[in-house]
Amino acid sequence: MKFVRLLEQAGFSACCSPDREVEALCYDSRKAASDNAFVALCGTVSDGHAFVQSAYDNGCRAFVVQRPVTLPSDADIVHVPDTRAALASLSACLFEHPATRIKTIGITGTKGKTSVAHLIRHMLDETGHKAGLIGTTGIRFGDVVRKTVNTTPESYELQRALSDMEKADCQYACVEVSSQGLMTHRVDDLPFEIGIFTNLSPDHIGPGEHSSFEEYMGWKAQLFRRCRIGILNRDDAHFADMTKDATCVIRTFGMNDQADYWADDVHLLREPGFLGVGFTCHTPSDSFPIRLPQPGRFSVYNALAAIGAGCELGIPLSQIATVLAGAVIPGRIQLIPALPYCTIVVDYAHNELSLRSILTTLREYHPRRLICLFGSVGGRTQLRRQTLAHAAAQLADFSILTSDNPDFEDPVAILEDIEQGMSAAKGHFISIPDRGDAIRYAVDMAKPGDMILLAGKGHEDYQLIRGERIPFCERDVVEEAARQRLSRESSGKS
């Protein structure tokens, strides 16, 4: 596409070469090429304006900036008020606004975004409505899986993913919409058919993120000024704040009949190889029993959000109930049926709030012992590690402290921080720095009726060590350790 034409479509006027062709946008100078336009983004760590010469040296001759830069005379330089907003507009135009042809469902909230996105995508796919997903676990559609750096990718990657989904005949896209994604213009120029609010609690507040809880909440609420239908958790304490400036049609979900989609008769389900929850779902026109393979009360809320979306899109509740019974969410309270007499669960819980939530949920199933294996990622504060330790010490019967993406920090030093918190809270624990060894220890110590939580990694299939992603799959380690244990037990009986 002609650079000048792309600029015009995005609403920018600029004097530049009429023959300049642009096939792609980039904001990483290392990936710049002759057919790219380089957009200089201002980040919290680095400023793209410092790398315009590098992009030029790599062949780029089209530039979008918000600060003065100096480049050779053959470069076309376009000045805009905000390069992040410009990247969103330019990306949408370059890919010809795919979200006007794919119905996009945005999910925001502190917890539950990934689970709800996966539930909705599973529900749509299984009822004959091909859908893609963009979020924490990557970009997924059909057999395609791409890793993402952020929960909500940069606008260029987001628009490209939607374009690829359209080419793959997807009718819907489920997008996790973070507060940072809204604040940094990643979802600008993206109309949402449905917006979903799960819940809200303090998070992402501090340097480089949000200055206050009010700011954090304000950005979350922006989604409901960008969607046609909003489906919100009526039981959340911040429901009124989220809806006060909304411009969409409002639908609600919750645990009483004041909501449009509500649940009662909630009961926990624990069977061999199964951990979940059952309830009766009521909609404005129907009622139906639901059985979920995810445990806990918060799973009911996640399911209600997905059910609300499905019903608003015209899918019968009976169909939704059938497909939700088989929904598996990667790395979110995911059961590994490796030992017949012990429940082993993998979950992404990696901060105090999420660890407390999952341990409290598992405790409700009355395990003989609740064993928690966890660590803390490198580069975090000692306070964060001690609050993780306090949660485990208070809610688990025994903890196994181990590595979790130590990166450039010494894993032993991380464990020492956690150990201080465990000791202060009088928790029972052992430290095993190697995560594989720690998992094997957990499997070998399991007794009938125990529950083992492997917390922190969730869907991740690597360990981040000294800047390198080392392949590591918890499920594989668990299954191999369980096979060896069962083989030993079988040999001992024979």
PDB file of C-alpha atoms in Angstrom, residues 170-458:
ATOM      1  CA  CYS A 170     -13.433 -17.488  11.999  1.00  0.00           C
ATOM      2  CA  GLN A 171     -16.727 -15.808  12.805  1.00  0.00           C
ATOM      3  CA  TYR A 172     -15.751 -14.697  16.307  1.00  0.00           C
ATOM      4  CA  ALA A 173     -12.669 -13.629  18.270  1.00  0.00           C
ATOM      5  CA  CYS A 174     -12.381 -13.736  22.074  1.00  0.00           C
ATOM      6  CA  VAL A 175      -9.920 -11.076  23.263  1.00  0.00           C
ATOM      7  CA  GLU A 176      -8.567 -10.612  26.788  1.00  0.00           C
ATOM      8  CA  VAL A 177      -8.608  -6.842  27.315  1.00  0.00           C
ATOM      9  CA  SER A 178      -6.199  -5.671  30.002  1.00  0.00           C
ATOM     10  CA  SER A 179      -6.250  -2.228  31.587  1.00  0.00           C
ATOM     11  CA  GLN A 180      -2.797  -1.645  30.070  1.00  0.00           C
ATOM     12  CA  GLY A 181      -4.188  -2.673  26.683  1.00  0.00           C
ATOM     13  CA  LEU A 182      -6.878  -0.019  26.966  1.00  0.00           C
ATOM     14  CA  MET A 183      -4.569   2.665  28.365  1.00  0.00           C
ATOM     15  CA  THR A 184      -1.881   2.178  25.701  1.00  0.00           C
ATOM     16  CA  HIS A 185      -4.341   2.240  22.764  1.00  0.00           C
ATOM     17  CA  ARG A 186      -3.843  -1.429  21.807  1.00  0.00           C
ATOM     18  CA  VAL A 187      -7.581  -1.952  21.291  1.00  0.00           C
ATOM     19  CA  ASP A 188      -8.308   1.400  19.655  1.00  0.00           C
ATOM     20  CA  ASP A 189     -10.180   1.102  16.337  1.00  0.00           C
ATOM     21  CA  LEU A 190     -11.561  -2.259  17.452  1.00  0.00           C
ATOM     22  CA  PRO A 191     -15.363  -2.414  17.806  1.00  0.00           C
ATOM     23  CA  PHE A 192     -16.541  -5.031  20.333  1.00  0.00           C
ATOM     24  CA  GLU A 193     -19.797  -6.869  19.829  1.00  0.00           C
ATOM     25  CA  ILE A 194     -19.762  -7.941  23.490  1.00  0.00           C
ATOM     26  CA  GLY A 195     -17.749  -6.707  26.474  1.00  0.00           C
ATOM     27  CA  ILE A 196     -17.506  -8.786  29.666  1.00  0.00           C
ATOM     28  CA  PHE A 197     -16.514  -7.714  33.184  1.00  0.00           C
ATOM     29  CA  THR A 198     -15.465 -10.517  35.568  1.00  0.00           C
ATOM     30  CA  ASN A 199     -14.400  -8.802  38.819  1.00  0.00           C
ATOM     31  CA  LEU A 200     -12.112  -6.114  40.188  1.00  0.00           C
ATOM     32  CA  SER A 201      -9.488  -5.938  42.926  1.00  0.00           C
ATOM     33  CA  PRO A 202      -6.256  -3.913  43.294  1.00  0.00           C
ATOM     34  CA  ASP A 203      -3.606  -5.009  40.774  1.00  0.00           C
ATOM     35  CA  HIS A 204      -1.091  -3.502  38.340  1.00  0.00           C
ATOM     36  CA  ILE A 205      -0.690  -0.381  40.472  1.00  0.00           C
ATOM     37  CA  GLY A 206       2.773   1.125  40.677  1.00  0.00           C
ATOM     38  CA  PRO A 207       5.610   2.573  38.578  1.00  0.00           C
ATOM     39  CA  GLY A 208       5.109   1.896  34.871  1.00  0.00           C
ATOM     40  CA  GLU A 209       1.539   0.697  35.382  1.00  0.00           C
ATOM     41  CA  HIS A 210      -1.371   2.592  37.003  1.00  0.00           C
ATOM     42  CA  SER A 211      -0.943   5.395  39.513  1.00  0.00           C
ATOM     43  CA  SER A 212      -3.984   4.394  41.595  1.00  0.00           C
ATOM     44  CA  PHE A 213      -6.804   1.885  41.907  1.00  0.00           C
ATOM     45  CA  GLU A 214      -9.209   4.530  40.602  1.00  0.00           C
ATOM     46  CA  GLU A 215      -7.150   4.926  37.424  1.00  0.00           C
ATOM     47  CA  TYR A 216      -6.943   1.148  37.024  1.00  0.00           C
ATOM     48  CA  MET A 217     -10.729   0.842  37.413  1.00  0.00           C
ATOM     49  CA  GLY A 218     -11.358   3.768  35.063  1.00  0.00           C
ATOM     50  CA  TRP A 219      -9.464   2.104  32.229  1.00  0.00           C
ATOM     51  CA  LYS A 220     -11.268  -1.199  32.778  1.00  0.00           C
ATOM     52  CA  ALA A 221     -14.608   0.634  32.546  1.00  0.00           C
ATOM     53  CA  GLN A 222     -13.613   2.046  29.138  1.00  0.00           C
ATOM     54  CA  LEU A 223     -14.497  -1.293  27.537  1.00  0.00           C
ATOM     55  CA  PHE A 224     -18.188  -0.583  28.164  1.00  0.00           C
ATOM     56  CA  ARG A 225     -17.996   2.557  26.065  1.00  0.00           C
ATOM     57  CA  ARG A 226     -16.605   0.522  23.156  1.00  0.00           C
ATOM     58  CA  CYS A 227     -18.963  -2.471  22.939  1.00  0.00           C
ATOM     59  CA  ARG A 228     -22.553  -3.015  21.791  1.00  0.00           C
ATOM     60  CA  ILE A 229     -23.571  -5.315  24.662  1.00  0.00           C
ATOM     61  CA  GLY A 230     -21.965  -5.343  28.107  1.00  0.00           C
ATOM     62  CA  ILE A 231     -22.234  -8.428  30.332  1.00  0.00           C
ATOM     63  CA  LEU A 232     -21.114  -7.604  33.874  1.00  0.00           C
ATOM     64  CA  ASN A 233     -20.772  -9.294  37.253  1.00  0.00           C
ATOM     65  CA  ARG A 234     -23.600  -7.745  39.261  1.00  0.00           C
ATOM     66  CA  ASP A 235     -22.243  -9.174  42.521  1.00  0.00           C
ATOM     67  CA  ASP A 236     -18.901  -7.381  42.279  1.00  0.00           C
ATOM     68  CA  ALA A 237     -18.464  -4.451  44.660  1.00  0.00           C
ATOM     69  CA  HIS A 238     -17.449  -2.203  41.747  1.00  0.00           C
ATOM     70  CA  PHE A 239     -20.361  -3.034  39.438  1.00  0.00           C
ATOM     71  CA  ALA A 240     -21.846   0.489  39.738  1.00  0.00           C
ATOM     72  CA  ASP A 241     -18.470   2.103  38.981  1.00  0.00           C
ATOM     73  CA  MET A 242     -18.057  -0.043  35.885  1.00  0.00           C
ATOM     74  CA  THR A 243     -21.481   0.824  34.485  1.00  0.00           C
ATOM     75  CA  LYS A 244     -21.966   4.493  35.418  1.00  0.00           C
ATOM     76  CA  ASP A 245     -20.541   5.856  32.144  1.00  0.00           C
ATOM     77  CA  ALA A 246     -21.349   2.838  29.973  1.00  0.00           C
ATOM     78  CA  THR A 247     -22.903   3.475  26.564  1.00  0.00           C
ATOM     79  CA  CYS A 248     -23.757  -0.158  25.759  1.00  0.00           C
ATOM     80  CA  VAL A 249     -26.773  -2.357  26.438  1.00  0.00           C
ATOM     81  CA  ILE A 250     -26.247  -3.796  29.928  1.00  0.00           C
ATOM     82  CA  ARG A 251     -26.730  -7.456  30.844  1.00  0.00           C
ATOM     83  CA  THR A 252     -25.735  -8.943  34.207  1.00  0.00           C
ATOM     84  CA  PHE A 253     -24.768 -12.228  35.846  1.00  0.00           C
ATOM     85  CA  GLY A 254     -24.592 -13.264  39.479  1.00  0.00           C
ATOM     86  CA  MET A 255     -25.830 -15.520  42.248  1.00  0.00           C
ATOM     87  CA  ASN A 256     -29.378 -14.204  42.651  1.00  0.00           C
ATOM     88  CA  ASP A 257     -32.412 -13.474  40.513  1.00  0.00           C
ATOM     89  CA  GLN A 258     -31.660  -9.753  40.231  1.00  0.00           C
ATOM     90  CA  ALA A 259     -29.200 -10.719  37.457  1.00  0.00           C
ATOM     91  CA  ASP A 260     -30.152 -11.664  33.894  1.00  0.00           C
ATOM     92  CA  TYR A 261     -28.046 -14.834  34.088  1.00  0.00           C
ATOM     93  CA  TRP A 262     -27.912 -16.336  37.562  1.00  0.00           C
ATOM     94  CA  ALA A 263     -27.082 -19.526  39.417  1.00  0.00           C
ATOM     95  CA  ASP A 264     -28.453 -21.424  42.389  1.00  0.00           C
ATOM     96  CA  ASP A 265     -28.126 -24.956  43.792  1.00  0.00           C
ATOM     97  CA  VAL A 266     -24.327 -24.633  43.614  1.00  0.00           C
ATOM     98  CA  HIS A 267     -22.630 -27.856  44.733  1.00  0.00           C
ATOM     99  CA  LEU A 268     -19.053 -29.159  44.632  1.00  0.00           C
ATOM    100  CA  LEU A 269     -18.231 -32.285  42.621  1.00  0.00           C
ATOM    101  CA  ARG A 270     -15.297 -34.568  43.398  1.00  0.00           C
ATOM    102  CA  GLU A 271     -15.029 -37.937  41.693  1.00  0.00           C
ATOM    103  CA  PRO A 272     -12.089 -40.144  40.621  1.00  0.00           C
ATOM    104  CA  GLY A 273     -10.308 -38.160  37.904  1.00  0.00           C
ATOM    105  CA  PHE A 274     -12.768 -35.256  38.203  1.00  0.00           C
ATOM    106  CA  LEU A 275     -12.913 -32.071  40.233  1.00  0.00           C
ATOM    107  CA  GLY A 276     -15.629 -29.558  39.476  1.00  0.00           C
ATOM    108  CA  VAL A 277     -18.851 -27.831  40.384  1.00  0.00           C
ATOM    109  CA  GLY A 278     -22.513 -28.123  39.459  1.00  0.00           C
ATOM    110  CA  PHE A 279     -25.333 -25.564  39.530  1.00  0.00           C
ATOM    111  CA  THR A 280     -28.615 -24.620  37.956  1.00  0.00           C
ATOM    112  CA  CYS A 281     -28.419 -21.715  35.509  1.00  0.00           C
ATOM    113  CA  HIS A 282     -31.378 -19.406  34.985  1.00  0.00           C
ATOM    114  CA  THR A 283     -31.727 -17.045  32.014  1.00  0.00           C
ATOM    115  CA  PRO A 284     -34.581 -14.685  31.098  1.00  0.00           C
ATOM    116  CA  SER A 285     -36.138 -17.517  29.060  1.00  0.00           C
ATOM    117  CA  ASP A 286     -34.831 -20.851  30.369  1.00  0.00           C
ATOM    118  CA  SER A 287     -33.249 -22.868  33.194  1.00  0.00           C
ATOM    119  CA  PHE A 288     -30.854 -25.795  32.897  1.00  0.00           C
ATOM    120  CA  PRO A 289     -28.425 -27.826  35.060  1.00  0.00           C
ATOM    121  CA  ILE A 290     -24.725 -27.136  34.422  1.00  0.00           C
ATOM    122  CA  ARG A 291     -21.757 -29.397  35.221  1.00  0.00           C
ATOM    123  CA  LEU A 292     -18.270 -27.860  35.010  1.00  0.00           C
ATOM    124  CA  PRO A 293     -14.883 -29.608  35.109  1.00  0.00           C
ATOM    125  CA  GLN A 294     -13.463 -26.606  37.013  1.00  0.00           C
ATOM    126  CA  PRO A 295     -13.803 -26.374  40.804  1.00  0.00           C
ATOM    127  CA  GLY A 296     -14.951 -23.541  43.020  1.00  0.00           C
ATOM    128  CA  ARG A 297     -17.461 -20.748  43.309  1.00  0.00           C
ATOM    129  CA  PHE A 298     -15.464 -18.432  41.045  1.00  0.00           C
ATOM    130  CA  SER A 299     -15.769 -21.054  38.290  1.00  0.00           C
ATOM    131  CA  VAL A 300     -19.540 -20.574  38.487  1.00  0.00           C
ATOM    132  CA  TYR A 301     -19.056 -16.844  37.838  1.00  0.00           C
ATOM    133  CA  ASN A 302     -16.753 -17.587  34.887  1.00  0.00           C
ATOM    134  CA  ALA A 303     -19.324 -19.983  33.450  1.00  0.00           C
ATOM    135  CA  LEU A 304     -22.166 -17.486  33.903  1.00  0.00           C
ATOM    136  CA  ALA A 305     -20.193 -14.874  31.949  1.00  0.00           C
ATOM    137  CA  ALA A 306     -19.666 -17.377  29.118  1.00  0.00           C
ATOM    138  CA  ILE A 307     -23.300 -18.489  29.220  1.00  0.00           C
ATOM    139  CA  GLY A 308     -24.442 -14.869  29.022  1.00  0.00           C
ATOM    140  CA  ALA A 309     -22.307 -14.314  25.933  1.00  0.00           C
ATOM    141  CA  GLY A 310     -23.581 -17.510  24.316  1.00  0.00           C
ATOM    142  CA  CYS A 311     -27.217 -16.670  24.958  1.00  0.00           C
ATOM    143  CA  GLU A 312     -26.791 -13.112  23.664  1.00  0.00           C
ATOM    144  CA  LEU A 313     -25.341 -14.633  20.499  1.00  0.00           C
ATOM    145  CA  GLY A 314     -28.370 -16.902  20.116  1.00  0.00           C
ATOM    146  CA  ILE A 315     -27.011 -20.271  21.276  1.00  0.00           C
ATOM    147  CA  PRO A 316     -29.597 -22.371  23.194  1.00  0.00           C
ATOM    148  CA  LEU A 317     -28.826 -22.902  26.887  1.00  0.00           C
ATOM    149  CA  SER A 318     -29.149 -26.690  26.550  1.00  0.00           C
ATOM    150  CA  GLN A 319     -26.391 -26.681  23.910  1.00  0.00           C
ATOM    151  CA  ILE A 320     -24.203 -24.458  26.048  1.00  0.00           C
ATOM    152  CA  ALA A 321     -24.618 -26.824  29.013  1.00  0.00           C
ATOM    153  CA  THR A 322     -23.538 -29.811  26.923  1.00  0.00           C
ATOM    154  CA  VAL A 323     -20.344 -28.233  25.609  1.00  0.00           C
ATOM    155  CA  LEU A 324     -19.292 -26.583  28.895  1.00  0.00           C
ATOM    156  CA  ALA A 325     -19.253 -30.024  30.539  1.00  0.00           C
ATOM    157  CA  GLY A 326     -16.194 -30.837  28.404  1.00  0.00           C
ATOM    158  CA  ALA A 327     -14.376 -27.501  28.546  1.00  0.00           C
ATOM    159  CA  VAL A 328     -10.719 -27.620  29.629  1.00  0.00           C
ATOM    160  CA  ILE A 329      -8.843 -24.373  30.327  1.00  0.00           C
ATOM    161  CA  PRO A 330      -5.073 -24.727  29.811  1.00  0.00           C
ATOM    162  CA  GLY A 331      -3.212 -24.174  33.068  1.00  0.00           C
ATOM    163  CA  ARG A 332      -6.235 -22.905  35.007  1.00  0.00           C
ATOM    164  CA  ILE A 333      -7.137 -25.372  37.764  1.00  0.00           C
ATOM    165  CA  GLN A 334      -6.265 -28.079  35.267  1.00  0.00           C
ATOM    166  CA  LEU A 335      -6.429 -31.636  36.565  1.00  0.00           C
ATOM    167  CA  ILE A 336      -3.638 -34.108  35.772  1.00  0.00           C
ATOM    168  CA  PRO A 337      -5.160 -37.582  36.327  1.00  0.00           C
ATOM    169  CA  ALA A 338      -1.808 -39.310  36.883  1.00  0.00           C
ATOM    170  CA  LEU A 339      -2.363 -40.993  40.283  1.00  0.00           C
ATOM    171  CA  PRO A 340      -5.704 -42.762  40.881  1.00  0.00           C
ATOM    172  CA  TYR A 341      -5.757 -41.992  44.607  1.00  0.00           C
ATOM    173  CA  CYS A 342      -4.507 -38.393  44.597  1.00  0.00           C
ATOM    174  CA  THR A 343      -5.718 -35.185  42.921  1.00  0.00           C
ATOM    175  CA  ILE A 344      -2.987 -33.182  41.131  1.00  0.00           C
ATOM    176  CA  VAL A 345      -3.867 -29.712  39.884  1.00  0.00           C
ATOM    177  CA  VAL A 346      -1.872 -27.218  37.780  1.00  0.00           C
ATOM    178  CA  ASP A 347      -2.718 -23.522  38.084  1.00  0.00           C
ATOM    179  CA  TYR A 348      -1.211 -20.198  37.011  1.00  0.00           C
ATOM    180  CA  ALA A 349      -1.582 -18.656  40.500  1.00  0.00           C
ATOM    181  CA  HIS A 350       1.600 -16.613  40.967  1.00  0.00           C
ATOM    182  CA  ASN A 351       0.697 -13.829  43.404  1.00  0.00           C
ATOM    183  CA  GLU A 352      -0.811 -13.761  46.890  1.00  0.00           C
ATOM    184  CA  LEU A 353      -4.361 -12.994  45.741  1.00  0.00           C
ATOM    185  CA  SER A 354      -4.544 -15.798  43.193  1.00  0.00           C
ATOM    186  CA  LEU A 355      -2.739 -18.308  45.427  1.00  0.00           C
ATOM    187  CA  ARG A 356      -5.119 -17.626  48.317  1.00  0.00           C
ATOM    188  CA  SER A 357      -8.069 -17.986  45.974  1.00  0.00           C
ATOM    189  CA  ILE A 358      -7.066 -21.374  44.545  1.00  0.00           C
ATOM    190  CA  LEU A 359      -5.965 -22.805  47.916  1.00  0.00           C
ATOM    191  CA  THR A 360      -9.240 -21.690  49.528  1.00  0.00           C
ATOM    192  CA  THR A 361     -11.167 -23.298  46.671  1.00  0.00           C
ATOM    193  CA  LEU A 362      -9.302 -26.606  46.931  1.00  0.00           C
ATOM    194  CA  ARG A 363      -9.688 -26.600  50.721  1.00  0.00           C
ATOM    195  CA  GLU A 364     -13.477 -26.666  50.237  1.00  0.00           C
ATOM    196  CA  TYR A 365     -13.139 -30.170  48.760  1.00  0.00           C
ATOM    197  CA  HIS A 366     -11.782 -31.466  52.107  1.00  0.00           C
ATOM    198  CA  PRO A 367      -8.539 -33.119  50.979  1.00  0.00           C
ATOM    199  CA  ARG A 368      -6.707 -35.383  53.403  1.00  0.00           C
ATOM    200  CA  ARG A 369      -3.743 -33.056  52.967  1.00  0.00           C
ATOM    201  CA  LEU A 370      -3.387 -29.992  50.752  1.00  0.00           C
ATOM    202  CA  ILE A 371       0.167 -29.774  49.393  1.00  0.00           C
ATOM    203  CA  CYS A 372       1.284 -26.591  47.627  1.00  0.00           C
ATOM    204  CA  LEU A 373       4.319 -26.455  45.321  1.00  0.00           C
ATOM    205  CA  PHE A 374       5.276 -22.900  44.381  1.00  0.00           C
ATOM    206  CA  GLY A 375       8.053 -20.351  43.941  1.00  0.00           C
ATOM    207  CA  SER A 376       8.415 -16.734  42.873  1.00  0.00           C
ATOM    208  CA  VAL A 377       9.684 -15.296  39.606  1.00  0.00           C
ATOM    209  CA  GLY A 378      12.965 -13.430  39.467  1.00  0.00           C
ATOM    210  CA  GLY A 379      13.060  -9.670  39.856  1.00  0.00           C
ATOM    211  CA  ARG A 380      10.230  -9.408  42.393  1.00  0.00           C
ATOM    212  CA  THR A 381      10.324  -7.809  45.852  1.00  0.00           C
ATOM    213  CA  GLN A 382      10.932  -9.688  49.081  1.00  0.00           C
ATOM    214  CA  LEU A 383       7.508  -8.462  50.271  1.00  0.00           C
ATOM    215  CA  ARG A 384       5.750 -10.181  47.355  1.00  0.00           C
ATOM    216  CA  ARG A 385       7.544 -13.422  48.185  1.00  0.00           C
ATOM    217  CA  GLN A 386       6.660 -13.205  51.846  1.00  0.00           C
ATOM    218  CA  THR A 387       2.969 -12.609  51.107  1.00  0.00           C
ATOM    219  CA  LEU A 388       3.005 -15.704  48.867  1.00  0.00           C
ATOM    220  CA  ALA A 389       4.590 -17.615  51.732  1.00  0.00           C
ATOM    221  CA  HIS A 390       1.983 -16.392  54.209  1.00  0.00           C
ATOM    222  CA  ALA A 391      -0.836 -17.546  51.934  1.00  0.00           C
ATOM    223  CA  ALA A 392       0.672 -21.019  51.576  1.00  0.00           C
ATOM    224  CA  ALA A 393       1.527 -21.307  55.275  1.00  0.00           C
ATOM    225  CA  GLN A 394      -2.029 -20.422  56.294  1.00  0.00           C
ATOM    226  CA  LEU A 395      -3.947 -22.498  53.755  1.00  0.00           C
ATOM    227  CA  ALA A 396      -1.764 -25.497  52.811  1.00  0.00           C
ATOM    228  CA  ASP A 397      -0.828 -28.386  55.089  1.00  0.00           C
ATOM    229  CA  PHE A 398       2.618 -28.636  53.539  1.00  0.00           C
ATOM    230  CA  SER A 399       4.536 -26.544  50.991  1.00  0.00           C
ATOM    231  CA  ILE A 400       7.312 -27.406  48.578  1.00  0.00           C
ATOM    232  CA  LEU A 401       9.300 -24.289  47.683  1.00  0.00           C
ATOM    233  CA  THR A 402      10.981 -24.335  44.297  1.00  0.00           C
ATOM    234  CA  SER A 403      11.948 -22.314  41.205  1.00  0.00           C
ATOM    235  CA  ASP A 404       9.514 -20.354  39.040  1.00  0.00           C
ATOM    236  CA  ASN A 405      11.184 -18.423  36.206  1.00  0.00           C
ATOM    237  CA  PRO A 406      14.162 -17.139  38.262  1.00  0.00           C
ATOM    238  CA  ASP A 407      15.652 -15.475  35.142  1.00  0.00           C
ATOM    239  CA  PHE A 408      18.839 -13.649  36.169  1.00  0.00           C
ATOM    240  CA  GLU A 409      18.284 -13.997  39.915  1.00  0.00           C
ATOM    241  CA  ASP A 410      19.808 -16.784  41.998  1.00  0.00           C
ATOM    242  CA  PRO A 411      17.047 -19.386  42.620  1.00  0.00           C
ATOM    243  CA  VAL A 412      18.455 -20.135  46.073  1.00  0.00           C
ATOM    244  CA  ALA A 413      18.261 -16.449  47.043  1.00  0.00           C
ATOM    245  CA  ILE A 414      14.620 -16.382  45.940  1.00  0.00           C
ATOM    246  CA  LEU A 415      13.884 -19.436  48.071  1.00  0.00           C
ATOM    247  CA  GLU A 416      15.571 -17.824  51.070  1.00  0.00           C
ATOM    248  CA  ASP A 417      13.156 -14.879  50.784  1.00  0.00           C
ATOM    249  CA  ILE A 418      10.177 -17.247  50.689  1.00  0.00           C
ATOM    250  CA  GLU A 419      11.571 -19.344  53.548  1.00  0.00           C
ATOM    251  CA  GLN A 420      11.662 -16.273  55.803  1.00  0.00           C
ATOM    252  CA  GLY A 421       7.958 -15.727  55.189  1.00  0.00           C
ATOM    253  CA  MET A 422       7.134 -19.407  55.720  1.00  0.00           C
ATOM    254  CA  SER A 423       9.043 -19.510  58.999  1.00  0.00           C
ATOM    255  CA  ALA A 424       7.434 -16.296  60.246  1.00  0.00           C
ATOM    256  CA  ALA A 425       3.978 -17.752  59.490  1.00  0.00           C
ATOM    257  CA  LYS A 426       4.917 -21.124  61.059  1.00  0.00           C
ATOM    258  CA  GLY A 427       4.361 -23.033  57.829  1.00  0.00           C
ATOM    259  CA  HIS A 428       5.564 -26.584  57.206  1.00  0.00           C
ATOM    260  CA  PHE A 429       7.789 -26.751  54.139  1.00  0.00           C
ATOM    261  CA  ILE A 430      10.803 -28.090  52.293  1.00  0.00           C
ATOM    262  CA  SER A 431      12.926 -26.260  49.705  1.00  0.00           C
ATOM    263  CA  ILE A 432      13.980 -28.006  46.479  1.00  0.00           C
ATOM    264  CA  PRO A 433      15.491 -25.516  43.986  1.00  0.00           C
ATOM    265  CA  ASP A 434      15.069 -27.670  40.857  1.00  0.00           C
ATOM    266  CA  ARG A 435      11.384 -27.636  39.853  1.00  0.00           C
ATOM    267  CA  GLY A 436      11.525 -31.051  38.216  1.00  0.00           C
ATOM    268  CA  ASP A 437      12.982 -32.583  41.381  1.00  0.00           C
ATOM    269  CA  ALA A 438      10.364 -30.757  43.458  1.00  0.00           C
ATOM    270  CA  ILE A 439       7.510 -32.194  41.363  1.00  0.00           C
ATOM    271  CA  ARG A 440       8.938 -35.702  41.617  1.00  0.00           C
ATOM    272  CA  TYR A 441       9.169 -35.271  45.399  1.00  0.00           C
ATOM    273  CA  ALA A 442       5.516 -34.164  45.518  1.00  0.00           C
ATOM    274  CA  VAL A 443       4.366 -37.196  43.520  1.00  0.00           C
ATOM    275  CA  ASP A 444       6.386 -39.588  45.681  1.00  0.00           C
ATOM    276  CA  MET A 445       5.066 -38.155  48.970  1.00  0.00           C
ATOM    277  CA  ALA A 446       1.383 -38.234  47.935  1.00  0.00           C
ATOM    278  CA  LYS A 447      -1.009 -40.344  49.978  1.00  0.00           C
ATOM    279  CA  PRO A 448      -4.600 -41.403  49.216  1.00  0.00           C
ATOM    280  CA  GLY A 449      -6.977 -38.440  49.495  1.00  0.00           C
ATOM    281  CA  ASP A 450      -4.252 -35.789  49.100  1.00  0.00           C
ATOM    282  CA  MET A 451      -4.456 -32.800  46.773  1.00  0.00           C
ATOM    283  CA  ILE A 452      -1.297 -31.389  45.218  1.00  0.00           C
ATOM    284  CA  LEU A 453      -1.319 -27.885  43.718  1.00  0.00           C
ATOM    285  CA  LEU A 454       1.474 -26.994  41.299  1.00  0.00           C
ATOM    286  CA  ALA A 455       1.189 -23.212  41.335  1.00  0.00           C
ATOM    287  CA  GLY A 456       2.753 -20.496  39.205  1.00  0.00           C
ATOM    288  CA  LYS A 457       3.447 -22.024  35.790  1.00  0.00           C
ATOM    289  CA  GLY A 458      -0.037 -22.895  34.579  1.00  0.00           C
TER     290      GLY A 458
END
